[in-house]
mmCIF file of C-alpha atoms in Angstrom:
data_model
loop_
_atom_site.group_PDB
_atom_site.id
_atom_site.type_symbol
_atom_site.label_atom_id
_atom_site.label_comp_id
_atom_site.label_asym_id
_atom_site.label_seq_id
_atom_site.Cartn_x
_atom_site.Cartn_y
_atom_site.Cartn_z
ATOM 1 C CA MET A 13 0.000 0.000 0.000
ATOM 2 C CA PRO A 14 1.263 3.536 -0.702
ATOM 3 C CA TYR A 15 2.559 5.499 2.283
ATOM 4 C CA LYS A 16 0.745 8.826 2.417
ATOM 5 C CA ARG A 17 0.572 11.680 4.904
ATOM 6 C CA VAL A 18 -2.902 12.789 5.965
ATOM 7 C CA LEU A 19 -3.826 15.708 8.216
ATOM 8 C CA THR A 20 -7.018 15.369 10.211
ATOM 9 C CA ILE A 21 -8.519 18.472 11.820
ATOM 10 C CA GLN A 22 -11.077 18.056 14.605
ATOM 11 C CA ASP A 23 -11.397 18.202 18.370
ATOM 12 C CA ILE A 24 -9.852 15.979 21.031
ATOM 13 C CA SER A 25 -12.382 14.565 23.469
ATOM 14 C CA CYS A 26 -10.020 12.948 25.941
ATOM 15 C CA VAL A 27 -12.607 10.334 26.976
ATOM 16 C CA GLY A 28 -15.474 9.190 24.793
ATOM 17 C CA GLN A 29 -14.066 7.511 21.651
ATOM 18 C CA CYS A 30 -14.860 10.146 19.060
ATOM 19 C CA SER A 31 -13.162 12.749 16.877
ATOM 20 C CA LEU A 32 -9.343 12.599 17.000
ATOM 21 C CA THR A 33 -9.165 9.697 19.447
ATOM 22 C CA VAL A 34 -10.911 7.641 16.756
ATOM 23 C CA ALA A 35 -9.393 9.199 13.633
ATOM 24 C CA LEU A 36 -5.736 8.862 14.681
ATOM 25 C CA PRO A 37 -5.748 5.101 15.408
ATOM 26 C CA VAL A 38 -8.058 4.203 12.520
ATOM 27 C CA LEU A 39 -6.054 6.120 9.915
ATOM 28 C CA SER A 40 -2.816 4.757 11.363
ATOM 29 C CA ALA A 41 -4.176 1.203 11.146
ATOM 30 C CA CYS A 42 -4.843 1.883 7.467
ATOM 31 C CA GLY A 43 -1.110 2.477 6.987
ATOM 32 C CA LEU A 44 -1.196 6.266 6.723
ATOM 33 C CA GLU A 45 1.130 8.758 8.368
ATOM 34 C CA THR A 46 -1.474 10.577 10.433
ATOM 35 C CA CYS A 47 -0.912 14.170 11.520
ATOM 36 C CA ILE A 48 -3.402 16.016 13.703
ATOM 37 C CA LEU A 49 -4.559 19.572 14.229
ATOM 38 C CA PRO A 50 -6.788 19.772 17.326
ATOM 39 C CA SER A 51 -9.523 22.382 17.110
ATOM 40 C CA ALA A 52 -10.345 22.085 20.833
ATOM 41 C CA VAL A 53 -9.636 19.883 23.848
ATOM 42 C CA LEU A 54 -12.504 18.558 25.981
ATOM 43 C CA SER A 55 -12.308 16.316 29.021
ATOM 44 C CA THR A 56 -15.099 14.188 27.510
ATOM 45 C CA HIS A 57 -17.423 14.522 24.564
ATOM 46 C CA THR A 58 -20.682 16.373 25.120
ATOM 47 C CA GLY A 59 -23.130 13.537 24.490
ATOM 48 C CA GLY A 60 -24.360 12.426 27.903
ATOM 49 C CA PHE A 61 -21.497 13.676 30.065
ATOM 50 C CA THR A 62 -22.014 16.739 32.274
ATOM 51 C CA GLY A 63 -19.539 19.254 33.666
ATOM 52 C CA PHE A 64 -16.960 18.605 30.960
ATOM 53 C CA THR A 65 -14.044 20.995 30.435
ATOM 54 C CA PHE A 66 -13.501 22.787 27.132
ATOM 55 C CA ARG A 67 -10.519 24.665 25.740
ATOM 56 C CA ASP A 68 -10.841 26.356 22.360
ATOM 57 C CA LEU A 69 -7.635 26.119 20.291
ATOM 58 C CA THR A 70 -8.712 28.357 17.417
ATOM 59 C CA ASP A 71 -6.071 30.977 18.172
ATOM 60 C CA ASP A 72 -3.304 28.361 17.973
ATOM 61 C CA ILE A 73 -4.111 27.274 14.421
ATOM 62 C CA PRO A 74 -2.412 30.117 12.453
ATOM 63 C CA ALA A 75 0.879 29.740 14.349
ATOM 64 C CA ILE A 76 0.875 25.979 13.808
ATOM 65 C CA GLN A 77 0.260 26.526 10.105
ATOM 66 C CA ARG A 78 3.079 29.055 9.847
ATOM 67 C CA HIS A 79 5.506 26.649 11.486
ATOM 68 C CA TRP A 80 4.524 23.872 9.084
ATOM 69 C CA GLN A 81 5.016 26.217 6.154
ATOM 70 C CA LYS A 82 8.451 27.205 7.473
ATOM 71 C CA GLU A 83 9.349 23.508 7.635
ATOM 72 C CA LYS A 84 7.911 22.978 4.121
ATOM 73 C CA ILE A 85 5.486 20.319 5.377
ATOM 74 C CA LEU A 86 2.775 19.317 2.913
ATOM 75 C CA PHE A 87 -0.019 16.752 3.087
ATOM 76 C CA ASP A 88 -1.406 14.207 0.640
ATOM 77 C CA ALA A 89 -4.866 14.735 2.099
ATOM 78 C CA VAL A 90 -6.787 16.815 4.604
ATOM 79 C CA TYR A 91 -9.727 15.202 6.431
ATOM 80 C CA THR A 92 -11.928 17.431 8.582
ATOM 81 C CA GLY A 93 -14.423 16.532 11.283
ATOM 82 C CA TYR A 94 -16.053 18.612 14.012
ATOM 83 C CA LEU A 95 -15.094 22.284 13.700
ATOM 84 C CA GLY A 96 -16.374 24.537 16.445
ATOM 85 C CA SER A 97 -16.774 27.887 14.675
ATOM 86 C CA ALA A 98 -16.911 29.695 11.349
ATOM 87 C CA ARG A 99 -13.517 31.186 12.185
ATOM 88 C CA GLN A 100 -11.994 27.724 12.411
ATOM 89 C CA ILE A 101 -13.521 26.847 9.056
ATOM 90 C CA ALA A 102 -11.822 29.869 7.466
ATOM 91 C CA TYR A 103 -8.445 28.720 8.839
ATOM 92 C CA VAL A 104 -9.043 25.197 7.532
ATOM 93 C CA LEU A 105 -9.836 26.525 4.070
ATOM 94 C CA ASP A 106 -6.501 28.337 4.025
ATOM 95 C CA ILE A 107 -4.679 25.156 5.035
ATOM 96 C CA ILE A 108 -6.393 23.288 2.201
ATOM 97 C CA ARG A 109 -5.416 25.996 -0.293
ATOM 98 C CA THR A 110 -1.759 26.176 0.752
ATOM 99 C CA MET A 111 -0.647 22.877 2.298
ATOM 100 C CA LEU A 112 -1.762 20.073 -0.017
ATOM 101 C CA VAL A 113 0.605 18.433 -2.463
ATOM 102 C CA PRO A 114 -0.423 18.795 -6.134
ATOM 103 C CA GLY A 115 -3.398 16.508 -6.595
ATOM 104 C CA GLY A 116 -3.958 16.257 -2.835
ATOM 105 C CA ARG A 117 -7.418 15.328 -1.627
ATOM 106 C CA THR A 118 -9.866 16.898 0.802
ATOM 107 C CA ILE A 119 -12.443 14.863 2.717
ATOM 108 C CA VAL A 120 -15.066 16.795 4.693
ATOM 109 C CA ASP A 121 -17.343 15.353 7.352
ATOM 110 C CA PRO A 122 -19.591 18.388 8.050
ATOM 111 C CA ALA A 123 -20.206 17.334 11.635
ATOM 112 C CA MET A 124 -22.757 19.878 12.820
ATOM 113 C CA ALA A 125 -26.233 18.336 13.054
ATOM 114 C CA ASP A 126 -28.345 15.189 13.413
ATOM 115 C CA ASN A 127 -31.967 14.157 13.825
ATOM 116 C CA GLY A 128 -33.215 17.305 12.104
ATOM 117 C CA ARG A 129 -31.372 19.783 14.368
ATOM 118 C CA LEU A 130 -28.083 21.656 14.540
ATOM 119 C CA TYR A 131 -25.772 20.785 17.404
ATOM 120 C CA THR A 132 -25.800 23.174 20.368
ATOM 121 C CA GLY A 133 -23.855 26.356 19.663
ATOM 122 C CA PHE A 134 -24.220 26.300 15.869
ATOM 123 C CA ASP A 135 -26.403 28.628 13.802
ATOM 124 C CA SER A 136 -27.116 29.555 10.184
ATOM 125 C CA ALA A 137 -23.801 31.430 9.942
ATOM 126 C CA HIS A 138 -21.971 28.202 10.730
ATOM 127 C CA VAL A 139 -23.933 26.407 8.022
ATOM 128 C CA ASP A 140 -22.986 29.131 5.525
ATOM 129 C CA ALA A 141 -19.304 28.772 6.414
ATOM 130 C CA MET A 142 -19.523 24.994 6.147
ATOM 131 C CA ARG A 143 -20.940 25.341 2.636
ATOM 132 C CA GLN A 144 -17.720 27.085 1.614
ATOM 133 C CA LEU A 145 -15.665 24.224 3.047
ATOM 134 C CA CYS A 146 -17.853 21.663 1.301
ATOM 135 C CA ALA A 147 -17.341 23.454 -2.015
ATOM 136 C CA ALA A 148 -13.592 22.824 -1.599
ATOM 137 C CA ALA A 149 -14.039 19.123 -0.824
ATOM 138 C CA ASP A 150 -13.238 16.188 -3.055
ATOM 139 C CA VAL A 151 -15.510 14.040 -0.880
ATOM 140 C CA LEU A 152 -18.421 15.061 1.311
ATOM 141 C CA LEU A 153 -19.698 12.743 4.089
ATOM 142 C CA PRO A 154 -22.937 14.208 5.501
ATOM 143 C CA ASN A 155 -25.791 12.550 7.299
ATOM 144 C CA LEU A 156 -29.329 13.317 6.156
ATOM 145 C CA THR A 157 -29.768 16.346 8.427
ATOM 146 C CA GLU A 158 -26.459 17.891 7.377
ATOM 147 C CA ALA A 159 -27.203 17.294 3.696
ATOM 148 C CA CYS A 160 -30.523 19.111 4.028
ATOM 149 C CA LEU A 161 -29.016 22.066 5.886
ATOM 150 C CA LEU A 162 -26.180 22.427 3.384
ATOM 151 C CA SER A 163 -28.422 22.153 0.342
ATOM 152 C CA GLY A 164 -31.440 24.058 1.667
ATOM 153 C CA TYR A 165 -33.601 21.015 0.922
ATOM 154 C CA PRO A 166 -36.464 20.283 3.369
ATOM 155 C CA TYR A 167 -35.657 17.667 6.011
ATOM 156 C CA ARG A 168 -37.976 14.665 6.289
ATOM 157 C CA GLU A 169 -37.921 11.680 8.600
ATOM 158 C CA GLN A 170 -40.006 9.684 6.127
ATOM 159 C CA TYR A 171 -38.733 9.636 2.545
ATOM 160 C CA ASP A 172 -38.374 7.549 -0.586
ATOM 161 C CA GLU A 173 -35.655 7.054 -3.172
ATOM 162 C CA ALA A 174 -36.878 9.969 -5.286
ATOM 163 C CA TYR A 175 -36.412 12.298 -2.301
ATOM 164 C CA ILE A 176 -32.832 11.078 -1.793
ATOM 165 C CA ASP A 177 -32.077 11.509 -5.512
ATOM 166 C CA ALA A 178 -33.342 15.092 -5.447
ATOM 167 C CA LEU A 179 -31.390 15.834 -2.264
ATOM 168 C CA LEU A 180 -28.150 14.549 -3.790
ATOM 169 C CA GLU A 181 -28.686 16.572 -6.956
ATOM 170 C CA LYS A 182 -29.210 19.687 -4.863
ATOM 171 C CA LEU A 183 -26.209 18.955 -2.640
ATOM 172 C CA SER A 184 -23.896 18.342 -5.595
ATOM 173 C CA SER A 185 -24.608 21.876 -6.792
ATOM 174 C CA LEU A 186 -22.246 23.044 -4.029
ATOM 175 C CA GLY A 187 -19.468 21.771 -6.272
ATOM 176 C CA THR A 188 -18.697 18.369 -4.733
ATOM 177 C CA GLN A 189 -19.183 15.483 -7.144
ATOM 178 C CA ARG A 190 -18.350 12.691 -4.681
ATOM 179 C CA ILE A 191 -20.847 12.358 -1.821
ATOM 180 C CA ILE A 192 -21.563 9.592 0.657
ATOM 181 C CA LEU A 193 -24.893 10.128 2.378
ATOM 182 C CA THR A 194 -24.944 8.119 5.597
ATOM 183 C CA GLY A 195 -27.814 6.700 7.605
ATOM 184 C CA VAL A 196 -30.224 6.208 4.675
ATOM 185 C CA SER A 197 -32.978 3.657 5.208
ATOM 186 C CA PHE A 198 -35.716 2.608 2.814
ATOM 187 C CA CYS A 199 -37.153 -0.142 5.064
ATOM 188 C CA PRO A 200 -37.332 -0.784 8.826
ATOM 189 C CA GLU A 201 -34.927 -3.739 8.833
ATOM 190 C CA GLU A 202 -32.047 -2.119 6.949
ATOM 191 C CA THR A 203 -29.998 1.041 6.757
ATOM 192 C CA GLY A 204 -27.010 2.020 4.689
ATOM 193 C CA VAL A 205 -25.122 4.603 2.681
ATOM 194 C CA VAL A 206 -25.844 6.164 -0.698
ATOM 195 C CA VAL A 207 -22.694 6.614 -2.763
ATOM 196 C CA TRP A 208 -22.848 9.398 -5.358
ATOM 197 C CA GLU A 209 -19.972 9.850 -7.795
ATOM 198 C CA ASN A 210 -20.203 12.199 -10.762
ATOM 199 C CA GLY A 211 -23.964 11.772 -10.990
ATOM 200 C CA GLN A 212 -23.897 7.981 -10.637
ATOM 201 C CA LYS A 213 -25.604 6.520 -7.566
ATOM 202 C CA ALA A 214 -25.189 3.229 -5.709
ATOM 203 C CA TYR A 215 -26.673 2.051 -2.413
ATOM 204 C CA TYR A 216 -24.931 -0.198 0.087
ATOM 205 C CA ARG A 217 -27.258 -1.604 2.717
ATOM 206 C CA HIS A 218 -26.735 -3.572 5.888
ATOM 207 C CA ARG A 219 -28.925 -4.653 8.763
ATOM 208 C CA ARG A 220 -30.254 -1.963 11.083
ATOM 209 C CA ILE A 221 -28.958 -2.194 14.655
ATOM 210 C CA PRO A 222 -31.682 -0.889 16.994
ATOM 211 C CA ARG A 223 -29.372 1.141 19.219
ATOM 212 C CA GLY A 224 -27.447 4.349 18.640
ATOM 213 C CA PHE A 225 -23.851 4.932 19.702
ATOM 214 C CA HIS A 226 -21.681 8.023 19.915
ATOM 215 C CA GLY A 227 -18.701 8.170 17.583
ATOM 216 C CA THR A 228 -19.921 5.890 14.803
ATOM 217 C CA GLY A 229 -19.831 8.753 12.283
ATOM 218 C CA ASP A 230 -16.179 9.363 13.147
ATOM 219 C CA ALA A 231 -15.395 5.654 12.806
ATOM 220 C CA TYR A 232 -17.085 5.605 9.413
ATOM 221 C CA ALA A 233 -15.430 8.757 8.063
ATOM 222 C CA SER A 234 -11.987 7.702 9.255
ATOM 223 C CA ALA A 235 -12.241 4.189 7.822
ATOM 224 C CA PHE A 236 -13.515 5.541 4.512
ATOM 225 C CA THR A 237 -10.683 8.067 4.337
ATOM 226 C CA GLY A 238 -8.112 5.379 5.094
ATOM 227 C CA ALA A 239 -9.482 2.928 2.534
ATOM 228 C CA TRP A 240 -9.893 5.532 -0.213
ATOM 229 C CA LEU A 241 -6.451 7.026 0.253
ATOM 230 C CA GLN A 242 -5.000 3.529 0.116
ATOM 231 C CA GLY A 243 -6.357 3.073 -3.381
ATOM 232 C CA ARG A 244 -9.738 1.431 -2.943
ATOM 233 C CA ASP A 245 -12.295 2.683 -5.436
ATOM 234 C CA PHE A 246 -14.910 5.079 -4.119
ATOM 235 C CA TYR A 247 -17.745 2.569 -3.688
ATOM 236 C CA ASN A 248 -15.601 -0.128 -2.110
ATOM 237 C CA ALA A 249 -14.048 2.358 0.328
ATOM 238 C CA ALA A 250 -17.593 3.339 1.357
ATOM 239 C CA LYS A 251 -18.494 -0.351 1.754
ATOM 240 C CA ILE A 252 -15.401 -1.151 3.841
ATOM 241 C CA ALA A 253 -16.188 1.790 6.129
ATOM 242 C CA ALA A 254 -19.785 0.610 6.588
ATOM 243 C CA ASP A 255 -18.734 -2.964 7.362
ATOM 244 C CA PHE A 256 -16.128 -1.713 9.841
ATOM 245 C CA THR A 257 -18.663 0.523 11.606
ATOM 246 C CA VAL A 258 -21.147 -2.338 11.930
ATOM 247 C CA ARG A 259 -18.393 -4.511 13.391
ATOM 248 C CA CYS A 260 -17.558 -1.759 15.907
ATOM 249 C CA ILE A 261 -21.189 -1.665 17.028
ATOM 250 C CA ASP A 262 -21.483 -5.468 17.178
ATOM 251 C CA ASN A 263 -18.416 -5.601 19.425
ATOM 252 C CA THR A 264 -20.047 -3.110 21.812
ATOM 253 C CA LEU A 265 -23.552 -4.568 22.028
ATOM 254 C CA GLY A 266 -24.277 -6.297 25.304
ATOM 255 C CA ASP A 267 -22.114 -3.973 27.394
ATOM 256 C CA ASP A 268 -24.521 -1.406 28.803
ATOM 257 C CA SER A 269 -21.710 0.276 30.749
ATOM 258 C CA HIS A 270 -20.085 1.277 27.454
ATOM 259 C CA TRP A 271 -22.779 3.759 26.423
ATOM 260 C CA TYR A 272 -20.424 6.606 25.454
ATOM 261 C CA GLY A 273 -18.814 5.137 22.321
ATOM 262 C CA VAL A 274 -18.038 1.986 20.380
ATOM 263 C CA LYS A 275 -15.204 -0.473 20.990
ATOM 264 C CA PHE A 276 -13.650 0.356 17.634
ATOM 265 C CA GLU A 277 -10.191 -0.774 18.784
ATOM 266 C CA THR A 278 -11.379 -4.388 18.860
ATOM 267 C CA ALA A 279 -12.424 -4.106 15.197
ATOM 268 C CA LEU A 280 -9.149 -2.678 13.880
ATOM 269 C CA PRO A 281 -7.802 -6.145 12.949
ATOM 270 C CA ASP A 282 -10.937 -6.651 10.842
ATOM 271 C CA LEU A 283 -10.362 -3.306 9.089
ATOM 272 C CA ILE A 284 -6.766 -4.230 8.319
ATOM 273 C CA HIS A 285 -7.967 -7.582 6.936
ATOM 274 C CA MET A 286 -10.542 -5.821 4.739
ATOM 275 C CA LEU A 287 -7.811 -3.618 3.305
ATOM 276 C CA ASP A 288 -5.492 -6.577 2.739
ATOM 277 C CA THR A 289 -8.134 -8.461 0.771
#
């Protein structure tokens, strides 16, 4: 497998198995040199924990970038996750413009909303800034809520294939021609991902697991990024990421004390096997 250098930009939640604590080991397991740019440091993630600490690192980003530029450090890819403000998004856009090798790739997980609502602290200005980042992306990895917010398309909890087709057409008008829409379900027993590449659509389905877990979007995005950068075609990278995420959830089911994330570490050997075959 080729040895590439990827920069992932998102927060560090010290406990909770999400964001950088997922991206770093997953991308490393895929055989990539993984560099990180933390956007914030939290004692835990915000989903179910109370009294967590939070330190915003926005003001550190320009100095880090300048040092990298002085050292002539470039990246084969930039993969973004949770970004806490429009100001951070502007800094990330500058990194993408100036610090990718020729032909470098940008993968954007617009982590800002779910279940029809923006995350706490985000507003329409954040959505507008995220649209600019999405326009610079080679790959966009939204869930249904994020896709609707970015495209201005009405959000529905009940939908059919025609609705998804129209949503993808609208979303692609941002300028991104490779989109993976996650969490799409056309029947109660199954869910999956819709893979859109240059106007061509494919659907990969798997069984629905009737329990939600924090961090599965980060596991999916990181595994996809690793598989795609290691040369898997777009659809198969999306499939590998879905199979890995399901395995992470399966390995966590039955342990009610592990409510805050998935045991993705136990599934890393399976991900490596998927890439080897």
